[in-house]
PDB file of C-alpha atoms in Angstrom:
ATOM      1  CA  GLU A 356      18.300   0.293 -14.223  1.00 76.00           C
ATOM      2  CA  ASN A 357      15.462  -0.156 -16.675  1.00 80.00           C
ATOM      3  CA  ILE A 358      13.066   2.121 -14.798  1.00 81.00           C
ATOM      4  CA  THR A 359      15.771   4.777 -14.380  1.00 83.00           C
ATOM      5  CA  TYR A 360      16.375   4.684 -18.127  1.00 86.00           C
ATOM      6  CA  GLN A 361      12.667   4.963 -18.833  1.00 84.00           C
ATOM      7  CA  MET A 362      12.323   7.896 -16.441  1.00 81.00           C
ATOM      8  CA  ASN A 363      15.074   9.724 -18.309  1.00 85.00           C
ATOM      9  CA  THR A 364      13.571   9.090 -21.751  1.00 89.00           C
ATOM     10  CA  MET A 365       9.815   9.548 -21.093  1.00 85.00           C
ATOM     11  CA  SER A 366       7.824  12.729 -20.642  1.00 88.00           C
ATOM     12  CA  LYS A 367       6.300  13.436 -17.202  1.00 85.00           C
ATOM     13  CA  ASP A 368       2.800  12.473 -18.368  1.00 86.00           C
ATOM     14  CA  GLU A 369       4.038   9.222 -19.854  1.00 84.00           C
ATOM     15  CA  GLN A 370       6.005   8.463 -16.668  1.00 79.00           C
ATOM     16  CA  ASN A 371       2.886   8.938 -14.543  1.00 76.00           C
ATOM     17  CA  LEU A 372       0.831   6.770 -16.849  1.00 76.00           C
ATOM     18  CA  ARG A 373       3.249   3.884 -17.338  1.00 79.00           C
ATOM     19  CA  LEU A 374       5.677   3.798 -14.409  1.00 83.00           C
ATOM     20  CA  GLY A 375       3.524   4.508 -11.347  1.00 81.00           C
ATOM     21  CA  GLY A 376       2.772   0.859 -10.647  1.00 83.00           C
ATOM     22  CA  HIS A 377       6.366  -0.248 -11.130  1.00 85.00           C
ATOM     23  CA  ILE A 378       7.702   2.483  -8.859  1.00 84.00           C
ATOM     24  CA  ALA A 379       5.084   1.630  -6.219  1.00 85.00           C
ATOM     25  CA  LEU A 380       6.289  -1.983  -6.243  1.00 87.00           C
ATOM     26  CA  LEU A 381       9.903  -0.802  -5.923  1.00 88.00           C
ATOM     27  CA  LYS A 382       8.972   1.340  -2.925  1.00 87.00           C
ATOM     28  CA  VAL A 383       7.258  -1.599  -1.237  1.00 88.00           C
ATOM     29  CA  GLN A 384      10.231  -3.863  -1.896  1.00 90.00           C
ATOM     30  CA  SER A 385      12.731  -1.314  -0.574  1.00 88.00           C
ATOM     31  CA  SER A 386      10.656  -0.776   2.594  1.00 88.00           C
ATOM     32  CA  LYS A 387      10.437  -4.508   3.243  1.00 89.00           C
ATOM     33  CA  THR A 388      14.157  -4.955   2.582  1.00 93.00           C
ATOM     34  CA  ALA A 389      15.055  -2.144   4.989  1.00 91.00           C
ATOM     35  CA  GLU A 390      12.845  -3.705   7.676  1.00 90.00           C
ATOM     36  CA  PHE A 391      14.411  -7.116   7.110  1.00 93.00           C
ATOM     37  CA  CYS A 392      17.949  -5.732   7.345  1.00 92.00           C
ATOM     38  CA  ALA A 393      17.139  -3.812  10.530  1.00 89.00           C
ATOM     39  CA  ARG A 394      15.528  -6.884  12.094  1.00 88.00           C
ATOM     40  CA  GLU A 395      18.472  -9.117  11.188  1.00 91.00           C
ATOM     41  CA  ALA A 396      20.996  -6.562  12.498  1.00 88.00           C
ATOM     42  CA  LEU A 397      19.050  -6.505  15.749  1.00 87.00           C
ATOM     43  CA  GLN A 398      19.285 -10.295  15.888  1.00 87.00           C
ATOM     44  CA  VAL A 399      23.047 -10.139  15.366  1.00 87.00           C
ATOM     45  CA  PHE A 400      23.511  -7.577  18.142  1.00 82.00           C
ATOM     46  CA  GLY A 401      21.109  -9.356  20.492  1.00 83.00           C
ATOM     47  CA  GLY A 402      20.263  -7.398  23.641  1.00 77.00           C
ATOM     48  CA  ALA A 403      22.811  -4.708  22.793  1.00 73.00           C
ATOM     49  CA  GLY A 404      20.654  -3.809  19.777  1.00 70.00           C
ATOM     50  CA  TYR A 405      17.957  -2.490  22.097  1.00 70.00           C
ATOM     51  CA  THR A 406      20.187  -0.057  23.970  1.00 72.00           C
ATOM     52  CA  ARG A 407      20.506   3.589  23.067  1.00 74.00           C
ATOM     53  CA  ASN A 408      24.210   3.686  23.812  1.00 76.00           C
ATOM     54  CA  GLY A 409      27.185   1.494  23.131  1.00 77.00           C
ATOM     55  CA  HIS A 410      27.620  -0.813  20.158  1.00 77.00           C
ATOM     56  CA  GLY A 411      23.911  -1.242  19.415  1.00 80.00           C
ATOM     57  CA  GLU A 412      23.061   2.458  19.275  1.00 83.00           C
ATOM     58  CA  LYS A 413      22.875   2.731  15.483  1.00 83.00           C
ATOM     59  CA  VAL A 414      21.012  -0.564  15.121  1.00 84.00           C
ATOM     60  CA  GLU A 415      18.434   0.504  17.698  1.00 84.00           C
ATOM     61  CA  ARG A 416      17.883   3.814  15.943  1.00 85.00           C
ATOM     62  CA  ILE A 417      17.527   2.271  12.500  1.00 85.00           C
ATOM     63  CA  TYR A 418      15.185  -0.409  13.832  1.00 86.00           C
ATOM     64  CA  ARG A 419      13.057   2.260  15.517  1.00 84.00           C
ATOM     65  CA  GLU A 420      12.944   4.602  12.509  1.00 87.00           C
ATOM     66  CA  VAL A 421      12.684   2.154   9.586  1.00 87.00           C
ATOM     67  CA  ARG A 422       8.867   2.205   9.673  1.00 78.00           C
ATOM     68  CA  ALA A 423       8.835   5.994   9.806  1.00 82.00           C
ATOM     69  CA  TYR A 424      10.865   6.145   6.605  1.00 80.00           C
ATOM     70  CA  ALA A 425       8.291   4.072   4.723  1.00 75.00           C
ATOM     71  CA  ILE A 426       5.205   6.043   5.749  1.00 76.00           C
ATOM     72  CA  PRO A 427       5.803   9.388   3.916  1.00 75.00           C
ATOM     73  CA  GLY A 428       5.804   7.599   0.555  1.00 67.00           C
ATOM     74  CA  GLY A 429       2.538   5.861   1.341  1.00 73.00           C
ATOM     75  CA  SER A 430       1.852   2.725   3.291  1.00 80.00           C
ATOM     76  CA  GLU A 431       2.632  -0.648   1.762  1.00 81.00           C
ATOM     77  CA  GLU A 432      -1.051  -1.427   1.344  1.00 80.00           C
ATOM     78  CA  ILE A 433      -1.659   1.788  -0.582  1.00 83.00           C
ATOM     79  CA  MET A 434       1.388   1.190  -2.783  1.00 83.00           C
ATOM     80  CA  LEU A 435       0.286  -2.390  -3.528  1.00 82.00           C
ATOM     81  CA  ASN A 436      -3.226  -1.159  -4.327  1.00 82.00           C
ATOM     82  CA  LEU A 437      -1.807   1.467  -6.696  1.00 80.00           C
ATOM     83  CA  ALA A 438       0.441  -1.081  -8.382  1.00 83.00           C
ATOM     84  CA  SER A 439      -2.313  -3.653  -8.799  1.00 82.00           C
ATOM     85  CA  SER A 440      -4.675  -1.101 -10.340  1.00 81.00           C
ATOM     86  CA  GLN A 441      -2.094   0.449 -12.683  1.00 80.00           C
ATOM     87  CA  LEU A 442      -0.611  -2.865 -13.758  1.00 79.00           C
ATOM     88  CA  LYS A 443      -4.121  -4.281 -14.160  1.00 78.00           C
ATOM     89  CA  PHE A 444      -3.561  -7.272 -11.882  1.00 72.00           C
ATOM     90  CA  VAL A 445      -7.231  -6.998 -10.934  1.00 66.00           C
ATOM     91  CA  THR A 446      -9.637  -7.110 -13.865  1.00 69.00           C
ATOM     92  CA  ARG A 447     -12.830  -6.677 -11.857  1.00 72.00           C
ATOM     93  CA  MET A 448     -13.773  -5.827  -8.329  1.00 69.00           C
ATOM     94  CA  ALA A 449     -14.650  -8.638  -5.953  1.00 73.00           C
ATOM     95  CA  PRO A 450     -18.337  -8.607  -4.997  1.00 77.00           C
ATOM     96  CA  ASP A 451     -19.075  -7.108  -1.629  1.00 77.00           C
ATOM     97  CA  PRO A 452     -21.233  -9.448   0.480  1.00 80.00           C
ATOM     98  CA  ARG A 453     -23.133  -6.416   1.735  1.00 83.00           C
ATOM     99  CA  ASP A 454     -24.331  -5.563  -1.788  1.00 84.00           C
ATOM    100  CA  ALA A 455     -27.170  -8.114  -1.589  1.00 85.00           C
ATOM    101  CA  LEU A 456     -28.317  -6.651   1.729  1.00 87.00           C
ATOM    102  CA  ILE A 457     -28.154  -3.113   0.337  1.00 88.00           C
ATOM    103  CA  LYS A 458     -30.233  -4.078  -2.710  1.00 90.00           C
ATOM    104  CA  LYS A 459     -32.772  -5.821  -0.477  1.00 91.00           C
ATOM    105  CA  LEU A 460     -33.080  -2.748   1.754  1.00 92.00           C
ATOM    106  CA  GLN A 461     -33.390  -0.443  -1.262  1.00 92.00           C
ATOM    107  CA  LYS A 462     -36.164  -2.636  -2.659  1.00 93.00           C
ATOM    108  CA  GLU A 463     -37.995  -2.595   0.684  1.00 94.00           C
ATOM    109  CA  ASN A 464     -37.592   1.177   0.833  1.00 93.00           C
ATOM    110  CA  GLU A 465     -39.142   1.554  -2.629  1.00 93.00           C
ATOM    111  CA  GLU A 466     -42.052  -0.719  -1.635  1.00 92.00           C
ATOM    112  CA  ILE A 467     -42.674   1.352   1.495  1.00 93.00           C
ATOM    113  CA  LYS A 468     -42.606   4.581  -0.551  1.00 92.00           C
ATOM    114  CA  GLN A 469     -45.062   3.134  -3.069  1.00 90.00           C
ATOM    115  CA  ALA A 470     -47.375   1.946  -0.264  1.00 90.00           C
ATOM    116  CA  GLN A 471     -47.285   5.404   1.330  1.00 89.00           C
ATOM    117  CA  SER A 472     -48.008   7.139  -1.968  1.00 86.00           C
ATOM    118  CA  LYS A 473     -51.171   5.007  -2.398  1.00 82.00           C
ATOM    119  CA  LEU A 474     -52.491   6.207   0.955  1.00 77.00           C
TER     120      LEU A 474
END
């Protein structure tokens, strides 16, 4: 309710700036909830939930399509990344272990260039 109210009272630019992370988290939560409900319905129907006819037809279809509904909005990982960056959950990037190797190789490259320029 709060986000709906804010969307109705904010300008588009302000919505993009302040609500993107919150909406991304809502999308992730709704995708996970839909998957959970489909999985539990399949458990209730048992083997009939896998058939494309009879009582389990709708459950089978929802279970099959629930992932497809989540993808057009962006995958969960992308939504969580967006939310964490906009809500500033991450204050600095984690160091990449390859950075030390890259710096070492760059230093060696410079030394080789300097040695070649002296020749």
